[in-house]
Amino acid sequence: MQVLKLGGSVITVKDQPMTADDDNIRRLCEEVKAAWPTPLVIVHGGGSFGHPVAKKYGIAEGFTSERQVLGFTRTHQAMVALNTIIVDTLLDLGVPTISLSPSTFIMTRDGRIEDINLEIVGRLAVKGILPVTYGDAVVDRTKGFSILSGDQLAVRLATGLGASRLLFGVDVDGVYTSNPKLVPEARVIESLPLDKLDGYIKIGEALTTDVTGGMLGKVSEAKTAVNAGIEVFIGNASKAGVILKALRGEAVKGTILKR
Amino acid sequence: MQVLKLGGSVITVKDQPMTADDDNIRRLCEEVKAAWPTPLVIVHGGGSFGHPVAKKYGIAEGFTSERQVLGFTRTHQAMVALNTIIVDTLLDLGVPTISLSPSTFIMTRDGRIEDINLEIVGRLAVKGILPVTYGDAVVDRTKGFSILSGDQLAVRLATGLGASRLLFGVDVDGVYTSNPKLVPEARVIESLPLDKLDGYIKIGEALTTDVTGGMLGKVSEAKTAVNAGIEVFIGNASKAGVILKALRGEAVKGTILKR
């Protein structure tokens, strides 16, 4: 079993609200199709669909005002819209894909997953069905509601389903020695041991920012998976063939997080 | 708390695959908006979205062949498409609405609901959010997968959430003494006691047919709710104002099932 997280910055156009990156989505779905059949769960981020709405209504901060109720539902429905584009594309390609809506089977406490029904996801995946889920606005037992990041969800699914590998498809080539957008000599760290993570974590901070934490949040979440013995790979899903090779377990540019 | 079931024959055009009845959907959403805010859960049927696909692949019969896997996912995604139309219409009207996908939080055994997470639905409904769910292709513990009818789901939600009333919006005026499409003198039974149900059940059989049982299935399912002390109403959702009046508890033409 593998879990593939596709970053919102890869599958949407970041500066244009509610705009999918149709070319990237189509290409990534074709890469998944080329690796199919294989036991797999996909988790995708929100990009320009979920994040602007969630930010506008302060959903991540929890329930403080009645006007957020409509914002909560609009955030979720924006994510359903993005998810539908991906699921429909995979179904068109003949990959038996099912949408799983996090707000329907997950509850958080203070923003961390507390309840999750893994039996349905697991049963679907072993039947040869590809579950596609996403970061979402969810019910939170203490805050009323919260934003569940796709990164947190991907790690939880990987550990809960006993996945062997967790692949993060992002819009850069991996974790860098410095911010490559600022430092020309920055290079990708091919193999990053867990005990050196904390030193590097701040490096990634400026690479991408979103309401759920960007590269900092990703690497920080991923520690749990690494500690559980799962191989974690971070690579560039904006470049053709990277995800296909990663899914097949072939060597490809990126960062592998190690114990 | 009330549960409103909207029949697939009301919200879709039965003879045209994947065709919504936009006028009925818009009008019914406006009726819900006029009754809002009120603790409510909506369940809708599949009509020309879910049923043709489910039939084609024999999903209700369970998993017998690999080719059904794609059919299972296509049935679900057809229902997501119909659900999205309804949820988007309600959100446009300013009603905070959330889509709940049954295949994500329900498992059946031999076609009957065995596992259902009612906590999330309940928490959403009391927060002033309107959950909208539907009949769906779901994972079945014995058959592999199955079709969960919107009628069975509506009854389970009504009993599980302690609803006071369960409203079935169908395309006829209620339960008739005879089939009104064949017998001109057929009239609507206004009040139908449970002990007389069995005698009447066969009458409704020919009124509407779908893979989940039509009027026969509906009345048969509804017995559980009636026995739990829930007032069950069956009325014509194709006629303007019937559902609005029913939601407000006002007198309106239809059948009330009684203990």
Short mmCIF file of C-alpha atoms in Angstrom, two decimals:
data_model
loop_
_atom_site.label_atom_id
_atom_site.label_comp_id
_atom_site.label_asym_id
_atom_site.label_seq_id
_atom_site.Cartn_x
_atom_site.Cartn_y
_atom_site.Cartn_z
CA MET A 1 0.00 0.00 0.00
CA GLN A 2 1.23 3.49 -0.89
CA VAL A 3 -0.23 6.87 0.00
CA LEU A 4 0.25 9.72 -2.48
CA LYS A 5 -0.26 13.30 -1.35
CA LEU A 6 -0.65 15.82 -4.19
CA GLY A 7 0.00 19.39 -3.14
CA GLY A 8 -2.60 22.08 -3.80
CA SER A 9 0.06 24.21 -5.51
CA VAL A 10 0.54 21.49 -8.15
CA ILE A 11 -3.11 20.82 -9.03
CA THR A 12 -4.46 24.37 -8.83
CA VAL A 13 -3.41 27.80 -10.07
CA LYS A 14 -2.40 29.46 -6.81
CA ASP A 15 -3.23 33.08 -7.61
CA GLN A 16 -6.58 32.42 -9.30
CA PRO A 17 -9.41 31.45 -6.91
CA MET A 18 -11.21 28.18 -7.74
CA THR A 19 -8.98 27.47 -10.74
CA ALA A 20 -7.69 23.95 -11.37
CA ASP A 21 -4.41 23.29 -13.15
CA ASP A 22 -6.08 21.05 -15.73
CA ASP A 23 -2.81 20.11 -17.47
CA ASN A 24 -1.10 18.98 -14.28
CA ILE A 25 -4.22 17.10 -13.11
CA ARG A 26 -4.59 15.30 -16.43
CA ARG A 27 -0.90 14.38 -16.55
CA LEU A 28 -0.80 13.20 -12.92
CA CYS A 29 -3.93 11.09 -13.44
CA GLU A 30 -2.27 9.52 -16.49
CA GLU A 31 0.82 8.74 -14.37
CA VAL A 32 -1.41 7.08 -11.77
CA LYS A 33 -3.15 5.15 -14.56
CA ALA A 34 0.26 4.00 -15.91
CA ALA A 35 1.17 2.64 -12.45
CA TRP A 36 -2.30 1.06 -12.00
CA PRO A 37 -3.33 -1.43 -10.59
CA THR A 38 -1.49 -0.91 -7.31
CA PRO A 39 -2.86 -0.56 -3.75
CA LEU A 40 -2.99 3.21 -3.37
CA VAL A 41 -4.78 6.03 -1.59
CA ILE A 42 -4.53 9.60 -2.89
CA VAL A 43 -4.84 12.69 -0.70
CA HIS A 44 -4.86 16.14 -2.29
CA GLY A 45 -4.53 19.65 -0.97
CA GLY A 46 -6.81 22.65 -1.42
CA GLY A 47 -4.69 25.20 -3.27
CA SER A 48 -6.81 28.00 -4.70
CA PHE A 49 -10.06 26.10 -3.93
CA GLY A 50 -10.14 25.47 -0.18
CA HIS A 51 -7.57 27.90 1.21
CA PRO A 52 -8.98 31.31 0.23
CA VAL A 53 -12.46 30.44 1.56
CA ALA A 54 -11.09 28.87 4.76
CA LYS A 55 -8.90 31.93 5.36
CA LYS A 56 -11.72 34.41 4.68
CA TYR A 57 -13.93 32.83 7.35
CA GLY A 58 -11.14 31.90 9.81
CA ILE A 59 -12.21 28.24 9.83
CA ALA A 60 -8.85 26.97 11.16
CA GLU A 61 -9.32 29.08 14.31
CA GLY A 62 -12.53 27.21 15.19
CA PHE A 63 -16.10 28.34 15.76
CA THR A 64 -16.29 31.88 17.11
CA SER A 65 -19.10 33.48 15.08
CA GLU A 66 -22.34 32.43 13.36
CA ARG A 67 -21.15 33.80 10.01
CA GLN A 68 -18.49 31.09 9.94
CA VAL A 69 -21.15 28.40 9.54
CA LEU A 70 -21.69 29.32 5.90
CA GLY A 71 -17.90 29.60 5.48
CA PHE A 72 -17.43 26.09 6.84
CA THR A 73 -19.87 24.66 4.31
CA ARG A 74 -18.44 26.77 1.45
CA THR A 75 -14.89 25.62 2.26
CA HIS A 76 -16.02 22.00 2.14
CA GLN A 77 -17.96 22.45 -1.09
CA ALA A 78 -14.97 24.15 -2.74
CA MET A 79 -12.94 21.06 -1.89
CA VAL A 80 -15.69 18.79 -3.27
CA ALA A 81 -15.49 20.75 -6.55
CA LEU A 82 -11.72 20.23 -6.85
CA ASN A 83 -12.01 16.58 -5.79
CA THR A 84 -14.69 15.98 -8.42
CA ILE A 85 -12.37 17.19 -11.20
CA ILE A 86 -9.68 14.70 -10.14
CA VAL A 87 -12.07 11.78 -9.57
CA ASP A 88 -13.85 12.36 -12.90
CA THR A 89 -10.51 12.49 -14.73
CA LEU A 90 -9.40 9.17 -13.20
CA LEU A 91 -12.78 7.54 -13.92
CA ASP A 92 -12.55 8.75 -17.55
CA LEU A 93 -9.19 6.98 -17.74
CA GLY A 94 -10.83 3.79 -16.46
CA VAL A 95 -9.30 3.83 -12.97
CA PRO A 96 -12.03 2.81 -10.46
CA THR A 97 -11.87 5.82 -8.19
CA ILE A 98 -14.00 6.81 -5.21
CA SER A 99 -14.24 10.16 -3.51
CA LEU A 100 -13.92 10.07 0.30
CA SER A 101 -15.01 13.20 2.07
CA PRO A 102 -13.01 13.74 5.32
CA SER A 103 -15.73 15.78 7.05
CA THR A 104 -17.95 12.68 6.77
CA PHE A 105 -15.62 10.18 8.47
CA ILE A 106 -13.13 12.16 10.54
CA MET A 107 -13.41 14.27 13.68
CA THR A 108 -10.55 16.27 15.17
CA ARG A 109 -9.75 17.54 18.66
CA ASP A 110 -7.87 20.86 18.66
CA GLY A 111 -7.12 20.35 14.99
CA ARG A 112 -5.63 16.85 15.36
CA ILE A 113 -7.41 13.73 14.06
CA GLU A 114 -9.16 11.96 16.94
CA ASP A 115 -11.75 9.75 15.21
CA ILE A 116 -11.19 8.20 11.81
CA ASN A 117 -12.95 5.23 10.24
CA LEU A 118 -10.17 3.36 8.45
CA GLU A 119 -12.17 0.20 7.74
CA ILE A 120 -14.03 1.60 4.72
CA VAL A 121 -10.88 3.13 3.15
CA GLY A 122 -8.98 -0.12 3.69
CA ARG A 123 -11.74 -2.34 2.29
CA LEU A 124 -12.03 -0.16 -0.83
CA ALA A 125 -8.27 -0.12 -1.44
CA VAL A 126 -7.91 -3.91 -1.24
CA LYS A 127 -10.91 -4.34 -3.60
CA GLY A 128 -8.94 -2.58 -6.33
CA ILE A 129 -10.67 0.76 -5.82
CA LEU A 130 -8.66 3.97 -5.55
CA PRO A 131 -9.90 6.21 -2.71
CA VAL A 132 -9.21 9.91 -3.32
CA THR A 133 -9.56 12.15 -0.30
CA TYR A 134 -8.37 15.65 0.62
CA GLY A 135 -7.69 18.33 3.18
CA ASP A 136 -11.07 19.55 4.43
CA ALA A 137 -13.12 21.57 6.90
CA VAL A 138 -14.09 19.08 9.61
CA VAL A 139 -16.02 18.89 12.89
CA ASP A 140 -13.71 19.47 15.88
CA ARG A 141 -14.73 18.24 19.33
CA THR A 142 -13.23 21.21 21.17
CA LYS A 143 -13.15 24.07 18.63
CA GLY A 144 -16.46 23.31 16.90
CA PHE A 145 -14.75 22.94 13.56
CA SER A 146 -11.24 23.04 12.16
CA ILE A 147 -9.15 22.64 9.02
CA LEU A 148 -7.64 19.21 8.58
CA SER A 149 -4.56 19.51 6.39
CA GLY A 150 -4.01 17.03 3.59
CA ASP A 151 -0.53 16.44 5.03
CA GLN A 152 -1.82 15.38 8.45
CA LEU A 153 -4.43 13.17 6.77
CA ALA A 154 -1.89 11.55 4.42
CA VAL A 155 0.39 10.64 7.34
CA ARG A 156 -2.54 9.28 9.39
CA LEU A 157 -3.75 7.13 6.48
CA ALA A 158 -0.23 5.85 5.80
CA THR A 159 0.33 4.79 9.44
CA GLY A 160 -3.25 3.55 9.95
CA LEU A 161 -3.33 1.47 6.78
CA GLY A 162 0.19 0.10 7.25
CA ALA A 163 1.50 1.68 4.04
CA SER A 164 5.08 0.92 3.00
CA ARG A 165 5.60 4.31 1.33
CA LEU A 166 4.26 7.83 1.57
CA LEU A 167 4.88 10.10 -1.41
CA PHE A 168 4.52 13.88 -1.26
CA GLY A 169 4.16 15.48 -4.68
CA VAL A 170 5.03 19.17 -4.33
CA ASP A 171 6.01 22.07 -6.64
CA VAL A 172 9.75 21.95 -5.83
CA ASP A 173 12.31 19.16 -6.23
CA GLY A 174 12.38 18.17 -2.55
CA VAL A 175 13.81 19.60 0.67
CA TYR A 176 16.66 22.02 -0.13
CA THR A 177 19.79 23.05 1.77
CA SER A 178 18.53 26.65 1.41
CA ASN A 179 15.52 28.36 -0.16
CA PRO A 180 16.19 27.78 -3.90
CA LYS A 181 14.08 30.82 -4.82
CA LEU A 182 16.53 33.04 -2.91
CA VAL A 183 19.82 31.12 -2.84
CA PRO A 184 21.11 30.03 -6.30
CA GLU A 185 23.51 27.41 -4.92
CA ALA A 186 20.74 25.69 -2.92
CA ARG A 187 20.62 21.95 -3.66
CA VAL A 188 18.17 19.15 -2.96
CA ILE A 189 18.98 16.92 0.02
CA GLU A 190 18.65 13.38 -1.34
CA SER A 191 18.55 11.56 1.96
CA LEU A 192 17.56 13.32 5.15
CA PRO A 193 17.88 11.42 8.45
CA LEU A 194 15.25 12.14 11.07
CA ASP A 195 17.79 13.40 13.62
CA LYS A 196 18.88 16.16 11.24
CA LEU A 197 15.31 17.18 10.37
CA ASP A 198 14.92 19.88 13.00
CA GLY A 199 17.96 21.72 11.69
CA TYR A 200 16.58 21.71 8.18
CA ILE A 201 12.93 22.33 8.93
CA LYS A 202 13.21 26.11 9.08
CA ILE A 203 14.89 26.12 5.67
CA GLY A 204 11.74 24.97 3.94
CA GLU A 205 9.51 27.44 5.69
CA ALA A 206 9.62 30.12 3.02
CA LEU A 207 9.19 27.76 0.04
CA THR A 208 5.45 27.55 0.07
CA THR A 209 2.92 28.99 2.45
CA ASP A 210 -0.70 28.07 2.95
CA VAL A 211 -3.12 27.89 5.89
CA THR A 212 -1.95 24.39 6.70
CA GLY A 213 1.78 25.00 7.00
CA GLY A 214 3.59 24.44 3.67
CA MET A 215 6.88 22.51 3.63
CA LEU A 216 7.44 23.12 7.35
CA GLY A 217 4.14 21.47 8.21
CA LYS A 218 4.73 18.67 5.73
CA VAL A 219 8.14 17.62 7.04
CA SER A 220 7.00 18.05 10.63
CA GLU A 221 3.91 15.81 10.01
CA ALA A 222 6.01 13.30 8.09
CA LYS A 223 8.19 12.54 11.15
CA THR A 224 5.39 10.35 12.53
CA ALA A 225 5.38 8.25 9.36
CA VAL A 226 9.18 7.97 9.31
CA ASN A 227 9.14 6.84 12.95
CA ALA A 228 6.55 4.20 12.02
CA GLY A 229 9.03 2.73 9.50
CA ILE A 230 7.37 4.19 6.40
CA GLU A 231 9.63 5.43 3.60
CA VAL A 232 8.72 9.05 2.97
CA PHE A 233 9.55 10.67 -0.36
CA ILE A 234 9.17 14.33 -1.31
CA GLY A 235 9.43 15.06 -5.02
CA ASN A 236 8.33 17.41 -7.77
CA ALA A 237 4.83 16.52 -9.03
CA SER A 238 4.92 19.50 -11.43
CA LYS A 239 7.56 17.69 -13.50
CA ALA A 240 6.42 14.91 -15.82
CA GLY A 241 7.26 11.37 -14.77
CA VAL A 242 8.43 12.02 -11.20
CA ILE A 243 5.27 10.65 -9.55
CA LEU A 244 5.06 7.70 -11.97
CA LYS A 245 8.65 6.70 -11.14
CA ALA A 246 8.07 7.23 -7.42
CA LEU A 247 4.91 5.06 -7.54
CA ARG A 248 6.89 2.32 -9.28
CA GLY A 249 9.70 2.59 -6.70
CA GLU A 250 12.22 3.68 -9.33
CA ALA A 251 15.04 6.12 -8.59
CA VAL A 252 14.02 9.73 -9.15
CA LYS A 253 15.14 13.17 -7.96
CA GLY A 254 13.72 14.12 -4.57
CA THR A 255 14.24 13.82 -0.83
CA ILE A 256 13.86 10.60 1.11
CA LEU A 257 13.27 11.04 4.84
CA LYS A 258 14.96 8.36 6.92
CA ARG A 259 15.08 7.21 10.51
CA MET B 1 -35.26 17.55 14.18
CA GLN B 2 -36.92 16.56 10.90
CA VAL B 3 -35.64 14.33 8.11
CA LEU B 4 -36.76 15.09 4.56
CA LYS B 5 -36.40 12.46 1.85
CA LEU B 6 -36.66 13.79 -1.70
CA GLY B 7 -37.47 11.13 -4.27
CA GLY B 8 -35.25 10.67 -7.30
CA SER B 9 -38.31 10.93 -9.56
CA VAL B 10 -38.93 14.48 -8.29
CA ILE B 11 -35.42 15.90 -8.65
CA THR B 12 -34.38 14.16 -11.88
CA VAL B 13 -35.90 13.54 -15.31
CA LYS B 14 -36.53 9.81 -15.11
CA ASP B 15 -36.17 8.87 -18.78
CA GLN B 16 -33.07 10.97 -19.46
CA PRO B 17 -29.84 9.60 -17.96
CA MET B 18 -27.90 12.03 -15.75
CA THR B 19 -30.49 14.80 -16.15
CA ALA B 20 -31.53 16.87 -13.16
CA ASP B 21 -34.98 18.47 -12.92
CA ASP B 22 -33.51 21.92 -12.37
CA ASP B 23 -36.90 23.60 -11.86
CA ASN B 24 -38.00 21.18 -9.14
CA ILE B 25 -34.59 21.33 -7.44
CA ARG B 26 -34.56 25.13 -7.42
CA ARG B 27 -38.15 25.34 -6.13
CA LEU B 28 -37.59 22.71 -3.41
CA CYS B 29 -34.39 24.44 -2.28
CA GLU B 30 -36.35 27.70 -2.05
CA GLU B 31 -38.99 25.94 0.07
CA VAL B 32 -36.26 24.64 2.39
CA LYS B 33 -34.80 28.15 2.55
CA ALA B 34 -38.24 29.57 3.44
CA ALA B 35 -38.52 27.11 6.34
CA TRP B 36 -34.89 27.78 7.43
CA PRO B 37 -33.44 27.81 10.10
CA THR B 38 -34.79 24.52 11.40
CA PRO B 39 -32.96 21.36 12.52
CA LEU B 40 -33.10 19.26 9.37
CA VAL B 41 -31.33 16.52 7.45
CA ILE B 42 -32.09 15.95 3.76
CA VAL B 43 -31.73 12.60 2.01
CA HIS B 44 -32.24 12.36 -1.74
CA GLY B 45 -32.71 9.52 -4.17
CA GLY B 46 -30.81 8.71 -7.33
CA GLY B 47 -33.40 8.92 -10.11
CA SER B 48 -31.77 9.05 -13.53
CA PHE B 49 -28.28 9.56 -12.00
CA GLY B 50 -27.57 6.59 -9.73
CA HIS B 51 -30.13 3.99 -10.86
CA PRO B 52 -29.18 3.35 -14.52
CA VAL B 53 -25.48 2.90 -13.65
CA ALA B 54 -26.22 0.72 -10.60
CA LYS B 55 -28.56 -1.45 -12.69
CA LYS B 56 -26.11 -1.77 -15.59
CA TYR B 57 -23.38 -3.16 -13.31
CA GLY B 58 -25.68 -5.14 -10.96
CA ILE B 59 -24.29 -3.33 -7.90
CA ALA B 60 -27.28 -4.19 -5.67
CA GLU B 61 -26.55 -7.90 -6.15
CA GLY B 62 -23.07 -7.50 -4.60
CA PHE B 63 -19.59 -8.21 -5.87
CA THR B 64 -19.52 -11.07 -8.38
CA SER B 65 -17.20 -9.79 -11.11
CA GLU B 66 -14.17 -7.49 -11.47
CA ARG B 67 -15.97 -5.33 -14.02
CA GLN B 68 -18.36 -4.19 -11.29
CA VAL B 69 -15.56 -2.33 -9.51
CA LEU B 70 -15.64 0.47 -12.07
CA GLY B 71 -19.47 0.37 -11.93
CA PHE B 72 -19.40 0.78 -8.16
CA THR B 73 -17.26 3.91 -8.43
CA ARG B 74 -19.28 5.29 -11.37
CA THR B 75 -22.55 4.81 -9.47
CA HIS B 76 -21.15 6.72 -6.51
CA GLN B 77 -19.74 9.51 -8.66
CA ALA B 78 -23.09 9.89 -10.48
CA MET B 79 -24.69 10.43 -7.07
CA VAL B 80 -21.99 12.95 -6.13
CA ALA B 81 -22.85 14.87 -9.32
CA LEU B 82 -26.57 15.04 -8.42
CA ASN B 83 -25.80 15.87 -4.79
CA THR B 84 -23.49 18.71 -5.87
CA ILE B 85 -26.30 20.35 -7.86
CA ILE B 86 -28.56 20.36 -4.79
CA VAL B 87 -25.87 21.46 -2.33
CA ASP B 88 -24.66 24.26 -4.63
CA THR B 89 -28.24 25.51 -5.08
CA LEU B 90 -28.81 25.63 -1.31
CA LEU B 91 -25.44 27.35 -0.72
CA ASP B 92 -26.32 29.94 -3.40
CA LEU B 93 -29.50 30.63 -1.43
CA GLY B 94 -27.40 31.18 1.71
CA VAL B 95 -28.39 27.95 3.50
CA PRO B 96 -25.24 26.47 5.13
CA THR B 97 -25.32 23.05 3.55
CA ILE B 98 -22.87 20.18 3.73
CA SER B 99 -22.68 17.12 1.54
CA LEU B 100 -22.41 13.79 3.40
CA SER B 101 -21.35 10.86 1.30
CA PRO B 102 -22.88 7.57 2.61
CA SER B 103 -20.13 5.35 1.22
CA THR B 104 -17.72 7.25 3.46
CA PHE B 105 -19.54 6.73 6.81
CA ILE B 106 -21.85 3.75 6.38
CA MET B 107 -21.29 0.02 5.92
CA THR B 108 -24.04 -2.49 5.29
CA ARG B 109 -24.43 -6.23 5.88
CA ASP B 110 -26.58 -7.97 3.26
CA GLY B 111 -27.83 -4.58 2.14
CA ARG B 112 -28.91 -3.38 5.59
CA ILE B 113 -27.09 -0.61 7.48
CA GLU B 114 -24.76 -2.13 10.08
CA ASP B 115 -22.27 0.67 10.84
CA ILE B 116 -23.22 4.34 10.72
CA ASN B 117 -21.43 7.27 12.36
CA LEU B 118 -24.28 9.48 13.59
CA GLU B 119 -22.13 11.79 15.72
CA ILE B 120 -20.88 13.94 12.84
CA VAL B 121 -24.36 14.30 11.26
CA GLY B 122 -25.84 15.19 14.63
CA ARG B 123 -23.14 17.72 15.52
CA LEU B 124 -23.51 19.44 12.14
CA ALA B 125 -27.31 19.62 12.38
CA VAL B 126 -27.29 21.21 15.85
CA LYS B 127 -24.66 23.75 14.70
CA GLY B 128 -27.17 25.13 12.21
CA ILE B 129 -25.70 23.27 9.26
CA LEU B 130 -27.91 21.33 6.86
CA PRO B 131 -26.47 17.89 6.00
CA VAL B 132 -27.58 16.62 2.59
CA THR B 133 -26.98 12.94 1.96
CA TYR B 134 -28.33 10.36 -0.50
CA GLY B 135 -28.86 6.79 -1.59
CA ASP B 136 -25.45 5.43 -2.59
CA ALA B 137 -23.25 2.49 -3.54
CA VAL B 138 -21.66 1.38 -0.25
CA VAL B 139 -19.26 -1.23 1.12
CA ASP B 140 -21.13 -4.33 2.32
CA ARG B 141 -19.49 -6.69 4.83
CA THR B 142 -20.97 -9.84 3.28
CA LYS B 143 -21.69 -8.97 -0.36
CA GLY B 144 -18.61 -6.80 -0.98
CA PHE B 145 -20.77 -3.86 -1.93
CA SER B 146 -24.43 -2.98 -2.14
CA ILE B 147 -26.93 -0.25 -2.91
CA LEU B 148 -28.17 1.64 0.12
CA SER B 149 -31.57 3.13 -0.68
CA GLY B 150 -32.29 6.71 0.29
CA ASP B 151 -35.45 5.41 1.99
CA GLN B 152 -33.57 3.03 4.29
CA LEU B 153 -31.06 5.78 5.08
CA ALA B 154 -33.76 8.39 5.80
CA VAL B 155 -35.49 6.04 8.26
CA ARG B 156 -32.17 5.16 9.97
CA LEU B 157 -31.23 8.83 10.33
CA ALA B 158 -34.69 9.71 11.68
CA THR B 159 -34.60 6.99 14.35
CA GLY B 160 -30.89 7.45 15.14
CA LEU B 161 -31.09 11.23 15.50
CA GLY B 162 -34.38 11.13 17.44
CA ALA B 163 -36.28 13.07 14.77
CA SER B 164 -39.89 14.02 15.50
CA ARG B 165 -40.96 13.83 11.86
CA LEU B 166 -39.91 12.07 8.67
CA LEU B 167 -41.19 13.57 5.41
CA PHE B 168 -41.16 11.67 2.13
CA GLY B 169 -41.44 13.96 -0.90
CA VAL B 170 -42.58 11.81 -3.85
CA ASP B 171 -44.13 12.38 -7.30
CA VAL B 172 -47.69 11.39 -6.26
CA ASP B 173 -50.02 12.83 -3.63
CA GLY B 174 -49.44 10.07 -1.07
CA VAL B 175 -50.50 6.45 -0.63
CA TYR B 176 -53.62 5.74 -2.70
CA THR B 177 -56.49 3.29 -2.28
CA SER B 178 -55.62 2.01 -5.78
CA ASN B 179 -53.07 2.86 -8.44
CA PRO B 180 -54.22 6.34 -9.57
CA LYS B 181 -52.56 5.90 -12.95
CA LEU B 182 -54.86 2.94 -13.66
CA VAL B 183 -57.94 3.49 -11.46
CA PRO B 184 -59.63 6.90 -11.90
CA GLU B 185 -61.57 6.71 -8.60
CA ALA B 186 -58.38 6.07 -6.59
CA ARG B 187 -58.07 8.48 -3.68
CA VAL B 188 -55.30 9.41 -1.24
CA ILE B 189 -55.45 7.78 2.19
CA GLU B 190 -55.00 10.70 4.62
CA SER B 191 -54.25 8.66 7.69
CA LEU B 192 -52.95 5.13 7.48
CA PRO B 193 -52.61 3.10 10.69
CA LEU B 194 -49.70 0.72 10.87
CA ASP B 195 -51.93 -2.35 11.34
CA LYS B 196 -53.59 -1.67 8.00
CA LEU B 197 -50.30 -1.07 6.17
CA ASP B 198 -49.75 -4.62 4.98
CA GLY B 199 -53.11 -4.64 3.23
CA TYR B 200 -52.28 -1.41 1.40
CA ILE B 201 -48.62 -2.04 0.68
CA LYS B 202 -49.21 -4.02 -2.50
CA ILE B 203 -51.41 -1.22 -3.85
CA GLY B 204 -48.48 1.16 -4.11
CA GLU B 205 -46.24 -1.33 -5.81
CA ALA B 206 -46.98 -0.25 -9.35
CA LEU B 207 -46.81 3.50 -8.69
CA THR B 208 -43.09 3.92 -9.11
CA THR B 209 -40.37 1.38 -9.65
CA ASP B 210 -36.65 1.70 -9.19
CA VAL B 211 -33.82 -0.56 -8.05
CA THR B 212 -34.54 0.28 -4.42
CA GLY B 213 -38.22 -0.60 -4.28
CA GLY B 214 -40.41 2.43 -5.02
CA MET B 215 -43.49 3.08 -2.86
CA LEU B 216 -43.54 -0.50 -1.59
CA GLY B 217 -40.00 -0.18 -0.26
CA LYS B 218 -40.72 3.26 1.15
CA VAL B 219 -43.78 2.30 3.19
CA SER B 220 -42.15 -0.92 4.28
CA GLU B 221 -39.03 0.94 5.49
CA ALA B 222 -41.15 3.62 7.12
CA LYS B 223 -42.75 1.11 9.52
CA THR B 224 -39.60 1.18 11.65
CA ALA B 225 -39.89 4.94 12.04
CA VAL B 226 -43.62 4.79 12.83
CA ASN B 227 -42.92 2.14 15.48
CA ALA B 228 -40.28 4.44 16.98
CA GLY B 229 -42.97 7.11 17.48
CA ILE B 230 -41.92 9.29 14.54
CA GLU B 231 -44.67 10.96 12.50
CA VAL B 232 -44.19 9.86 8.91
CA PHE B 233 -45.67 11.95 6.09
CA ILE B 234 -45.76 11.08 2.38
CA GLY B 235 -46.65 13.97 0.08
CA ASN B 236 -46.17 15.37 -3.40
CA ALA B 237 -42.84 17.21 -3.71
CA SER B 238 -43.57 17.88 -7.41
CA LYS B 239 -46.31 20.32 -6.37
CA ALA B 240 -45.27 23.77 -5.16
CA GLY B 241 -45.65 24.45 -1.45
CA VAL B 242 -46.31 20.90 -0.23
CA ILE B 243 -42.83 20.40 1.26
CA LEU B 244 -42.72 23.92 2.71
CA LYS B 245 -46.04 23.35 4.51
CA ALA B 246 -44.96 19.90 5.65
CA LEU B 247 -41.66 21.30 7.03
CA ARG B 248 -43.64 23.93 8.94
CA GLY B 249 -46.02 21.30 10.29
CA GLU B 250 -49.01 22.86 8.51
CA ALA B 251 -51.90 20.80 7.14
CA VAL B 252 -51.31 19.68 3.57
CA LYS B 253 -52.52 16.91 1.27
CA GLY B 254 -50.73 13.63 1.77
CA THR B 255 -50.65 10.44 3.81
CA ILE B 256 -49.68 10.29 7.46
CA LEU B 257 -48.57 6.86 8.69
CA LYS B 258 -49.70 6.15 12.25
CA ARG B 259 -49.18 3.53 14.91
#
